[in-house]
Amino acid sequence: MEGNAIVTNSTELKVSELLKEVHVDYSPHFSKLVDDTVSAIKTSIDKIPNGFKVTAELASRFVTDIGADKVEFKFKKPALITIGGSYSIQSLARPEVNVDLIIRLPKECFHEKDYLNYRYHAKRCLYLCLMKNYLERSASIGRVEWSTLQNEARKPLLIVYPAAKLVEVPGFFVRIMPSAKDILGMAKLNLKRNNIHNLSNGTDLQATPKYNSSILEDMFIEDTEFINNYFLGWKELREALILLKVWAQQRSSIYVHDCLNGFLISVILAYLASKQEISNSMKATEIIRVTLNFIATSESWSRGLYFPKESQSNITKEQKMQLKESFPVVICHPSAGFNLAFRMSRIGFSRLQDEAALTLRCMEKCRDGGFQEVFMTKIDYAVKYDYCMRINLKGKKEVFASGFCLDDECWRSYEDKIHGILSKGLNDRAKSIQVTWRNTQCQWSVDDGLSVLDKEPLLIGISVSTLEKAFRMVDTGPNAESKEEALEFRKFWGEKAELRRFKDGRISESTVWESEQWARHLVLKRIAEHVLSRHLSLSKENIVVVVDQLDFSLLHGDGDPISYAGSLLGAFDVLSKRLRLIEDLPLKVSSVQPLDSAFRFTSVFPPEPHLLANEKIESLRLNKLVRSCIQPLEVMIQLEGSGNWPMDEIAIEKTKSSFLIQIGVSLQKTWGTTCTATEDNVDVLMSGYAFRLKILHERGLSLLKKEIGNDQAKRVPSVDKKLFICSQHANMINGLQSRYPIFGSIVRLAKRWGASHLFSACLVEEAVELLVAYLFLNPLPFDVPCSRITGFLRFLRLLAHYDWTFSPLIVDINNDLSQSDEKEINDNFLLRRKGQGENGHSVGPAMFLATVYDKESEAWTGSSPSAMVSCSVDLELKRLVAYARSSANLLTKLTFQEEIGPYRWECLFRTPLNNYDAVIILHKDKLPYPQRLLFPSEVDHGTHVAEGHTSKCFQPFCCRKI
């Protein structure tokens, strides 16, 4: 209980500090800026002469594109100008600080039938165009730009930036939002009516619920008393609203036009307050928890949200039925049968519920109530989804072939079309698919019309269900006897459909995606490209699937060397059996364990079978050019227990050497295996690989299991200690790789990145493996990564954003750590951090990685015994964090945009050399593996000091002549 209280207090303190950062202080300076800007807008509007004739020429392309007619009117000044939105209830949230200024359009400018054929939308736009012309003349106004309401191009808004600036609120602007209160009749906007008369299906007119709701939204935009009454006198509710805005803004998957916005958050909070689900006695964090739980689990959503009768006007059962039939999500306005959530799609709401449920898990399972994961972690497309796609639709007229604006806009209809095609094509491979076209994000003017709103690419995010399903190479369709279903299958898949007989005797339609084992991650890409190209007539150049752009860093020639893993493991199995069968040893081999990262699929370049590392050298082809270097792979063996081992450390090592030499002799004599021996190692050459044998002394192992403070443990030979730790690490990582097959690919990319930027000395292989393991063991606020690029991006962000100064990173792969173990780790961490060197620097490792076998972070991050060393380690960590942040930003940018200029995928692995005092360039033709270089070694700055000639002592290749 005491521990929970400490966590709660810590969370509340952090929340309080966050509120100070994001809440806007209504200071006299800020209030004056708002009042002056509003006053300048009113003054500019007053200068517009009454009776000014407004025609379509003010925005001719916009009017033509939405298909409106009869749009001329004589200007009248607004019936009302008032401030609304978050400013009116003191709940503005940084970073975007703006004020909504509601302009009530005068009834005299409209005709009673302007609800038809987009006439209202056209007049609304023309009214704003005239205002813009006069606003731009004001000296108090810096600039005026166009925007849209919730990405709805048919409802443009004006963004007004004041000429005066205030440091407290950089980028402040006023958003001018027209209101249509009392202009049009409610009955004419019934959800079952058709108000676009050129929209017909045969003889029957289709209902236009979204079009009607778009007008109703403006009619009720002023009526926010049902919200304001709760927030103005309730500080904790306002704080909860601000925090929920921060939560939503961090999640681009839900803070989008078809899902959630700040206004809807305030409506949901007001609804819960009206239903007494939240009370004045609750803290802001408690209100947030109740709200998220309501979003994630409440059955009320299936019926629709209706405010209590005292605040809700009489809504008939017929109206409720109409709302439910027209929209997947209903939040009814208290004053009328208008759905405040008419833009929210079924898929968008499903995303919202999933995100709310995931956030509740963060609050329950993560440290400090999940504060970091809930409020501080940016969750964008690139890091959330396993596969991201970008479709370029610029100039594709098929998007608006039926018109820009029907009941819904053509861009929203195209989103639905693409979602349907991908859902059918990917089937059970995809757990969720999000299709978003933020087509109005670019700089846009209504003068350009709607045809230019295709500059931004359409983005698709795909979360796979399981890797097994995602990498599946055969999809089974209907049986041959089902003629209609088979015809539909062939129509959808085209030339990829084929009739196939399966092992169980079935004859069914199917699609086959043949692929090498190492290229299975491309199957989903090939499916997506095929179905989109076939059904949307898109060229593959316009479909970018972010999945294989970094594969170049792992490939060797035309393939991935990971494909040799099968032969490597097969060779190891043979070696293991042979070692156990050796009879002429005083102590038999009891266990054989591989230690090298190649055995656990995390080596950047697993070794390929070498022609000289075989039992039968004579089988080689004549004059075959082979490498002169063979990469040795460490293998640890243990012998049967015995009490006759010497006690002296040197004598123990000599005894080990004797055993190893005898093992080599036995292998060579019994199986003809080639072995080479030194005082420290015995290398066994077989099946194309070199296995380096090491012996773990069983007495050293028993000593290691004693308490860390025991004097005997201090005397354990360093070789035994290292072997034991390596074996523990290899076991754990191998188990993790078995659970998550994508783990190895992510680790390989991470290691390649670290080596490319010259971090190998401070970020050893095992440390990288633990960092990536942390992503799988502690995925919140995400799901476990199922693609290599997404996992790599999360690795970079972990390096960049983790609090290395004040927090140890604990990796508990098998859930072996108890609460007392974690307390011990934290105590060790604090002890290291408290120890100060002469220069005030910490004497512990700058990056504290703790595991069950290494609670003091000594194995892979080491310790810094002196302040001088600690200082360099701290600087190295800062450099590592800076590079990770820069690489993460570039990777995110490349996911959303085309490669532009110098910013390309290759840049993620190209390190700048201008930060070094001296650069030594090696001769490429003398490197043991020159083909692994990504870029030529060259420096285009500095002074050339000296140049050495290549040595003849070493040749990377040798020519066998037999």
mmCIF file of N, CA and C in Angstrom, residues 215-303:
data_model
loop_
_atom_site.group_PDB
_atom_site.id
_atom_site.type_symbol
_atom_site.label_atom_id
_atom_site.label_comp_id
_atom_site.label_asym_id
_atom_site.label_seq_id
_atom_site.Cartn_x
_atom_site.Cartn_y
_atom_site.Cartn_z
ATOM 1 N N ILE A 215 -24.375 20.810 -42.784
ATOM 2 C CA ILE A 215 -25.069 22.097 -42.604
ATOM 3 C C ILE A 215 -25.576 22.229 -41.173
ATOM 4 N N LEU A 216 -26.118 21.139 -40.623
ATOM 5 C CA LEU A 216 -26.621 21.171 -39.243
ATOM 6 C C LEU A 216 -25.519 21.538 -38.255
ATOM 7 N N GLU A 217 -24.294 21.098 -38.537
ATOM 8 C CA GLU A 217 -23.170 21.407 -37.661
ATOM 9 C C GLU A 217 -23.004 22.914 -37.504
ATOM 10 N N ASP A 218 -23.126 23.653 -38.610
ATOM 11 C CA ASP A 218 -23.008 25.113 -38.540
ATOM 12 C C ASP A 218 -24.216 25.737 -37.848
ATOM 13 N N MET A 219 -25.376 25.099 -37.967
ATOM 14 C CA MET A 219 -26.577 25.648 -37.336
ATOM 15 C C MET A 219 -26.526 25.553 -35.812
ATOM 16 N N PHE A 220 -25.760 24.545 -35.304
ATOM 17 C CA PHE A 220 -25.720 24.353 -33.849
ATOM 18 C C PHE A 220 -24.335 24.627 -33.258
ATOM 19 N N ILE A 221 -23.473 25.266 -34.042
ATOM 20 C CA ILE A 221 -22.100 25.471 -33.577
ATOM 21 C C ILE A 221 -22.029 26.441 -32.402
ATOM 22 N N GLU A 222 -23.034 27.298 -32.271
ATOM 23 C CA GLU A 222 -23.049 28.245 -31.146
ATOM 24 C C GLU A 222 -23.597 27.610 -29.867
ATOM 25 N N ASP A 223 -24.403 26.591 -30.014
ATOM 26 C CA ASP A 223 -25.130 26.024 -28.870
ATOM 27 C C ASP A 223 -24.224 25.081 -28.093
ATOM 28 N N THR A 224 -23.405 25.652 -27.227
ATOM 29 C CA THR A 224 -22.465 24.840 -26.440
ATOM 30 C C THR A 224 -22.680 25.004 -24.938
ATOM 31 N N GLU A 225 -23.836 25.531 -24.563
ATOM 32 C CA GLU A 225 -24.098 25.710 -23.132
ATOM 33 C C GLU A 225 -24.079 24.377 -22.386
ATOM 34 N N PHE A 226 -24.533 23.316 -23.053
ATOM 35 C CA PHE A 226 -24.557 21.993 -22.415
ATOM 36 C C PHE A 226 -23.148 21.523 -22.071
ATOM 37 N N ILE A 227 -22.131 22.114 -22.718
ATOM 38 C CA ILE A 227 -20.738 21.825 -22.381
ATOM 39 C C ILE A 227 -20.220 22.842 -21.374
ATOM 40 N N ASN A 228 -20.420 24.109 -21.694
ATOM 41 C CA ASN A 228 -19.843 25.184 -20.882
ATOM 42 C C ASN A 228 -20.313 25.143 -19.441
ATOM 43 N N ASN A 229 -21.567 24.772 -19.224
ATOM 44 C CA ASN A 229 -22.113 24.771 -17.862
ATOM 45 C C ASN A 229 -21.339 23.837 -16.936
ATOM 46 N N TYR A 230 -20.787 22.765 -17.480
ATOM 47 C CA TYR A 230 -20.027 21.826 -16.652
ATOM 48 C C TYR A 230 -18.592 22.303 -16.435
ATOM 49 N N PHE A 231 -17.969 22.859 -17.445
ATOM 50 C CA PHE A 231 -16.537 23.131 -17.379
ATOM 51 C C PHE A 231 -16.190 24.416 -16.632
ATOM 52 N N LEU A 232 -17.018 25.435 -16.730
ATOM 53 C CA LEU A 232 -16.630 26.739 -16.194
ATOM 54 C C LEU A 232 -16.415 26.722 -14.684
ATOM 55 N N GLY A 233 -17.144 25.919 -13.958
ATOM 56 C CA GLY A 233 -16.972 25.896 -12.503
ATOM 57 C C GLY A 233 -16.293 24.652 -11.971
ATOM 58 N N TRP A 234 -15.584 23.933 -12.840
ATOM 59 C CA TRP A 234 -15.042 22.633 -12.446
ATOM 60 C C TRP A 234 -13.600 22.521 -12.944
ATOM 61 N N LYS A 235 -12.679 22.870 -12.070
ATOM 62 C CA LYS A 235 -11.263 22.917 -12.443
ATOM 63 C C LYS A 235 -10.737 21.556 -12.880
ATOM 64 N N GLU A 236 -11.055 20.519 -12.108
ATOM 65 C CA GLU A 236 -10.530 19.176 -12.422
ATOM 66 C C GLU A 236 -11.041 18.675 -13.770
ATOM 67 N N LEU A 237 -12.258 19.035 -14.130
ATOM 68 C CA LEU A 237 -12.804 18.615 -15.425
ATOM 69 C C LEU A 237 -12.061 19.325 -16.561
ATOM 70 N N ARG A 238 -11.743 20.595 -16.360
ATOM 71 C CA ARG A 238 -10.971 21.330 -17.381
ATOM 72 C C ARG A 238 -9.576 20.723 -17.523
ATOM 73 N N GLU A 239 -8.966 20.366 -16.382
ATOM 74 C CA GLU A 239 -7.647 19.745 -16.437
ATOM 75 C C GLU A 239 -7.700 18.396 -17.150
ATOM 76 N N ALA A 240 -8.751 17.624 -16.881
ATOM 77 C CA ALA A 240 -8.911 16.337 -17.556
ATOM 78 C C ALA A 240 -9.056 16.525 -19.057
ATOM 79 N N LEU A 241 -9.789 17.552 -19.462
ATOM 80 C CA LEU A 241 -9.956 17.845 -20.886
ATOM 81 C C LEU A 241 -8.617 18.185 -21.533
ATOM 82 N N ILE A 242 -7.833 19.016 -20.872
ATOM 83 C CA ILE A 242 -6.517 19.393 -21.409
ATOM 84 C C ILE A 242 -5.623 18.165 -21.547
ATOM 85 N N LEU A 243 -5.621 17.331 -20.513
ATOM 86 C CA LEU A 243 -4.765 16.132 -20.542
ATOM 87 C C LEU A 243 -5.231 15.138 -21.607
ATOM 88 N N LEU A 244 -6.544 15.012 -21.783
ATOM 89 C CA LEU A 244 -7.048 14.115 -22.823
ATOM 90 C C LEU A 244 -6.724 14.652 -24.213
ATOM 91 N N LYS A 245 -6.671 15.961 -24.348
ATOM 92 C CA LYS A 245 -6.241 16.542 -25.625
ATOM 93 C C LYS A 245 -4.772 16.197 -25.902
ATOM 94 N N VAL A 246 -3.946 16.298 -24.870
ATOM 95 C CA VAL A 246 -2.540 15.921 -25.021
ATOM 96 C C VAL A 246 -2.438 14.455 -25.413
ATOM 97 N N TRP A 247 -3.205 13.616 -24.724
ATOM 98 C CA TRP A 247 -3.219 12.178 -25.026
ATOM 99 C C TRP A 247 -3.594 11.923 -26.482
ATOM 100 N N ALA A 248 -4.650 12.584 -26.944
ATOM 101 C CA ALA A 248 -5.124 12.353 -28.315
ATOM 102 C C ALA A 248 -4.167 12.927 -29.352
ATOM 103 N N GLN A 249 -3.622 14.109 -29.085
ATOM 104 C CA GLN A 249 -2.716 14.739 -30.043
ATOM 105 C C GLN A 249 -1.438 13.936 -30.239
ATOM 106 N N GLN A 250 -1.050 13.166 -29.231
ATOM 107 C CA GLN A 250 0.134 12.320 -29.361
ATOM 108 C C GLN A 250 -0.136 11.107 -30.247
ATOM 109 N N ARG A 251 -1.407 10.864 -30.569
ATOM 110 C CA ARG A 251 -1.796 9.665 -31.311
ATOM 111 C C ARG A 251 -2.447 10.065 -32.635
ATOM 112 N N SER A 252 -1.642 10.099 -33.683
ATOM 113 C CA SER A 252 -2.155 10.549 -34.976
ATOM 114 C C SER A 252 -3.178 9.584 -35.558
ATOM 115 N N SER A 253 -3.231 8.350 -35.050
ATOM 116 C CA SER A 253 -4.202 7.384 -35.578
ATOM 117 C C SER A 253 -5.626 7.704 -35.150
ATOM 118 N N ILE A 254 -5.797 8.432 -34.042
ATOM 119 C CA ILE A 254 -7.152 8.761 -33.585
ATOM 120 C C ILE A 254 -7.451 10.259 -33.667
ATOM 121 N N TYR A 255 -6.415 11.099 -33.643
ATOM 122 C CA TYR A 255 -6.656 12.546 -33.721
ATOM 123 C C TYR A 255 -6.694 12.930 -35.195
ATOM 124 N N VAL A 256 -7.788 12.527 -35.833
ATOM 125 C CA VAL A 256 -7.895 12.634 -37.279
ATOM 126 C C VAL A 256 -9.364 12.817 -37.625
ATOM 127 N N HIS A 257 -9.633 13.226 -38.873
ATOM 128 C CA HIS A 257 -10.978 13.660 -39.232
ATOM 129 C C HIS A 257 -12.057 12.598 -39.056
ATOM 130 N N ASP A 258 -11.736 11.312 -39.182
ATOM 131 C CA ASP A 258 -12.771 10.280 -39.076
ATOM 132 C C ASP A 258 -12.841 9.673 -37.681
ATOM 133 N N CYS A 259 -12.241 10.348 -36.713
ATOM 134 C CA CYS A 259 -12.227 9.777 -35.367
ATOM 135 C C CYS A 259 -12.475 10.852 -34.306
ATOM 136 N N LEU A 260 -11.438 11.380 -33.714
ATOM 137 C CA LEU A 260 -11.592 12.202 -32.509
ATOM 138 C C LEU A 260 -11.025 13.604 -32.728
ATOM 139 N N ASN A 261 -11.584 14.568 -31.998
ATOM 140 C CA ASN A 261 -11.027 15.922 -31.943
ATOM 141 C C ASN A 261 -11.299 16.505 -30.565
ATOM 142 N N GLY A 262 -10.741 17.669 -30.306
ATOM 143 C CA GLY A 262 -10.876 18.273 -28.981
ATOM 144 C C GLY A 262 -12.316 18.538 -28.590
ATOM 145 N N PHE A 263 -13.144 18.954 -29.552
ATOM 146 C CA PHE A 263 -14.541 19.244 -29.253
ATOM 147 C C PHE A 263 -15.277 17.983 -28.813
ATOM 148 N N LEU A 264 -15.065 16.873 -29.530
ATOM 149 C CA LEU A 264 -15.746 15.630 -29.158
ATOM 150 C C LEU A 264 -15.301 15.132 -27.786
ATOM 151 N N ILE A 265 -14.036 15.368 -27.432
ATOM 152 C CA ILE A 265 -13.577 14.995 -26.091
ATOM 153 C C ILE A 265 -14.372 15.751 -25.030
ATOM 154 N N SER A 266 -14.565 17.053 -25.258
ATOM 155 C CA SER A 266 -15.327 17.859 -24.295
ATOM 156 C C SER A 266 -16.782 17.402 -24.233
ATOM 157 N N VAL A 267 -17.337 16.976 -25.364
ATOM 158 C CA VAL A 267 -18.723 16.485 -25.375
ATOM 159 C C VAL A 267 -18.838 15.194 -24.565
ATOM 160 N N ILE A 268 -17.885 14.279 -24.746
ATOM 161 C CA ILE A 268 -17.926 13.007 -24.006
ATOM 162 C C ILE A 268 -17.800 13.262 -22.506
ATOM 163 N N LEU A 269 -16.915 14.186 -22.119
ATOM 164 C CA LEU A 269 -16.774 14.523 -20.697
ATOM 165 C C LEU A 269 -18.066 15.129 -20.148
ATOM 166 N N ALA A 270 -18.692 16.018 -20.938
ATOM 167 C CA ALA A 270 -19.952 16.621 -20.501
ATOM 168 C C ALA A 270 -21.037 15.559 -20.364
ATOM 169 N N TYR A 271 -21.062 14.602 -21.254
ATOM 170 C CA TYR A 271 -22.045 13.506 -21.173
ATOM 171 C C TYR A 271 -21.848 12.698 -19.892
ATOM 172 N N LEU A 272 -20.585 12.339 -19.587
ATOM 173 C CA LEU A 272 -20.315 11.569 -18.376
ATOM 174 C C LEU A 272 -20.692 12.360 -17.127
ATOM 175 N N ALA A 273 -20.467 13.676 -17.164
ATOM 176 C CA ALA A 273 -20.849 14.516 -16.021
ATOM 177 C C ALA A 273 -22.373 14.553 -15.882
ATOM 178 N N SER A 274 -23.071 14.621 -17.016
ATOM 179 C CA SER A 274 -24.538 14.664 -16.969
ATOM 180 C C SER A 274 -25.121 13.353 -16.453
ATOM 181 N N LYS A 275 -24.411 12.258 -16.693
ATOM 182 C CA LYS A 275 -24.857 10.948 -16.222
ATOM 183 C C LYS A 275 -24.294 10.617 -14.840
ATOM 184 N N GLN A 276 -23.582 11.586 -14.259
ATOM 185 C CA GLN A 276 -22.979 11.435 -12.930
ATOM 186 C C GLN A 276 -22.009 10.255 -12.852
ATOM 187 N N GLU A 277 -21.380 9.962 -13.993
ATOM 188 C CA GLU A 277 -20.327 8.938 -14.024
ATOM 189 C C GLU A 277 -19.027 9.488 -13.440
ATOM 190 N N ILE A 278 -18.893 10.815 -13.463
ATOM 191 C CA ILE A 278 -17.752 11.487 -12.837
ATOM 192 C C ILE A 278 -18.295 12.542 -11.886
ATOM 193 N N SER A 279 -17.511 12.824 -10.849
ATOM 194 C CA SER A 279 -18.001 13.751 -9.822
ATOM 195 C C SER A 279 -16.936 14.781 -9.472
ATOM 196 N N ASN A 280 -17.380 15.820 -8.747
ATOM 197 C CA ASN A 280 -16.474 16.906 -8.356
ATOM 198 C C ASN A 280 -15.369 16.443 -7.426
ATOM 199 N N SER A 281 -15.551 15.316 -6.785
ATOM 200 C CA SER A 281 -14.542 14.842 -5.829
ATOM 201 C C SER A 281 -13.364 14.143 -6.520
ATOM 202 N N MET A 282 -13.479 13.895 -7.792
ATOM 203 C CA MET A 282 -12.435 13.167 -8.511
ATOM 204 C C MET A 282 -11.300 14.084 -8.932
ATOM 205 N N LYS A 283 -10.101 13.501 -8.956
ATOM 206 C CA LYS A 283 -8.952 14.199 -9.533
ATOM 207 C C LYS A 283 -9.001 14.070 -11.046
ATOM 208 N N ALA A 284 -8.204 14.883 -11.724
ATOM 209 C CA ALA A 284 -8.185 14.867 -13.192
ATOM 210 C C ALA A 284 -7.800 13.492 -13.721
ATOM 211 N N THR A 285 -6.817 12.854 -13.075
ATOM 212 C CA THR A 285 -6.373 11.541 -13.539
ATOM 213 C C THR A 285 -7.461 10.485 -13.375
ATOM 214 N N GLU A 286 -8.256 10.612 -12.327
ATOM 215 C CA GLU A 286 -9.361 9.671 -12.127
ATOM 216 C C GLU A 286 -10.439 9.872 -13.184
ATOM 217 N N ILE A 287 -10.705 11.121 -13.519
ATOM 218 C CA ILE A 287 -11.679 11.409 -14.577
ATOM 219 C C ILE A 287 -11.207 10.835 -15.902
ATOM 220 N N ILE A 288 -9.917 10.948 -16.173
ATOM 221 C CA ILE A 288 -9.349 10.402 -17.415
ATOM 222 C C ILE A 288 -9.529 8.891 -17.463
ATOM 223 N N ARG A 289 -9.250 8.233 -16.360
ATOM 224 C CA ARG A 289 -9.384 6.769 -16.319
ATOM 225 C C ARG A 289 -10.839 6.341 -16.571
ATOM 226 N N VAL A 290 -11.782 7.035 -15.931
ATOM 227 C CA VAL A 290 -13.200 6.717 -16.128
ATOM 228 C C VAL A 290 -13.605 6.956 -17.585
ATOM 229 N N THR A 291 -13.120 8.051 -18.160
ATOM 230 C CA THR A 291 -13.460 8.387 -19.546
ATOM 231 C C THR A 291 -12.927 7.345 -20.517
ATOM 232 N N LEU A 292 -11.668 6.964 -20.344
ATOM 233 C CA LEU A 292 -11.070 5.973 -21.244
ATOM 234 C C LEU A 292 -11.762 4.621 -21.101
ATOM 235 N N ASN A 293 -12.118 4.274 -19.879
ATOM 236 C CA ASN A 293 -12.825 3.012 -19.664
ATOM 237 C C ASN A 293 -14.206 3.048 -20.321
ATOM 238 N N PHE A 294 -14.857 4.199 -20.254
ATOM 239 C CA PHE A 294 -16.165 4.366 -20.905
ATOM 240 C C PHE A 294 -16.024 4.218 -22.422
ATOM 241 N N ILE A 295 -15.007 4.857 -22.989
ATOM 242 C CA ILE A 295 -14.799 4.767 -24.440
ATOM 243 C C ILE A 295 -14.509 3.325 -24.855
ATOM 244 N N ALA A 296 -13.710 2.647 -24.068
ATOM 245 C CA ALA A 296 -13.255 1.304 -24.449
ATOM 246 C C ALA A 296 -14.308 0.224 -24.251
ATOM 247 N N THR A 297 -15.173 0.366 -23.239
ATOM 248 C CA THR A 297 -16.005 -0.775 -22.855
ATOM 249 C C THR A 297 -17.501 -0.513 -22.765
ATOM 250 N N SER A 298 -17.939 0.726 -22.754
ATOM 251 C CA SER A 298 -19.353 0.993 -22.470
ATOM 252 C C SER A 298 -20.266 0.463 -23.575
ATOM 253 N N GLU A 299 -21.380 -0.130 -23.159
ATOM 254 C CA GLU A 299 -22.387 -0.613 -24.105
ATOM 255 C C GLU A 299 -23.274 0.519 -24.621
ATOM 256 N N SER A 300 -23.143 1.695 -24.018
ATOM 257 C CA SER A 300 -23.966 2.836 -24.442
ATOM 258 C C SER A 300 -23.702 3.219 -25.891
ATOM 259 N N TRP A 301 -22.482 2.952 -26.369
ATOM 260 C CA TRP A 301 -22.137 3.321 -27.741
ATOM 261 C C TRP A 301 -23.020 2.589 -28.750
ATOM 262 N N SER A 302 -23.436 1.380 -28.436
ATOM 263 C CA SER A 302 -24.269 0.625 -29.379
ATOM 264 C C SER A 302 -25.644 1.254 -29.540
ATOM 265 N N ARG A 303 -26.111 1.962 -28.510
ATOM 266 C CA ARG A 303 -27.421 2.625 -28.569
ATOM 267 C C ARG A 303 -27.310 4.066 -29.020
#
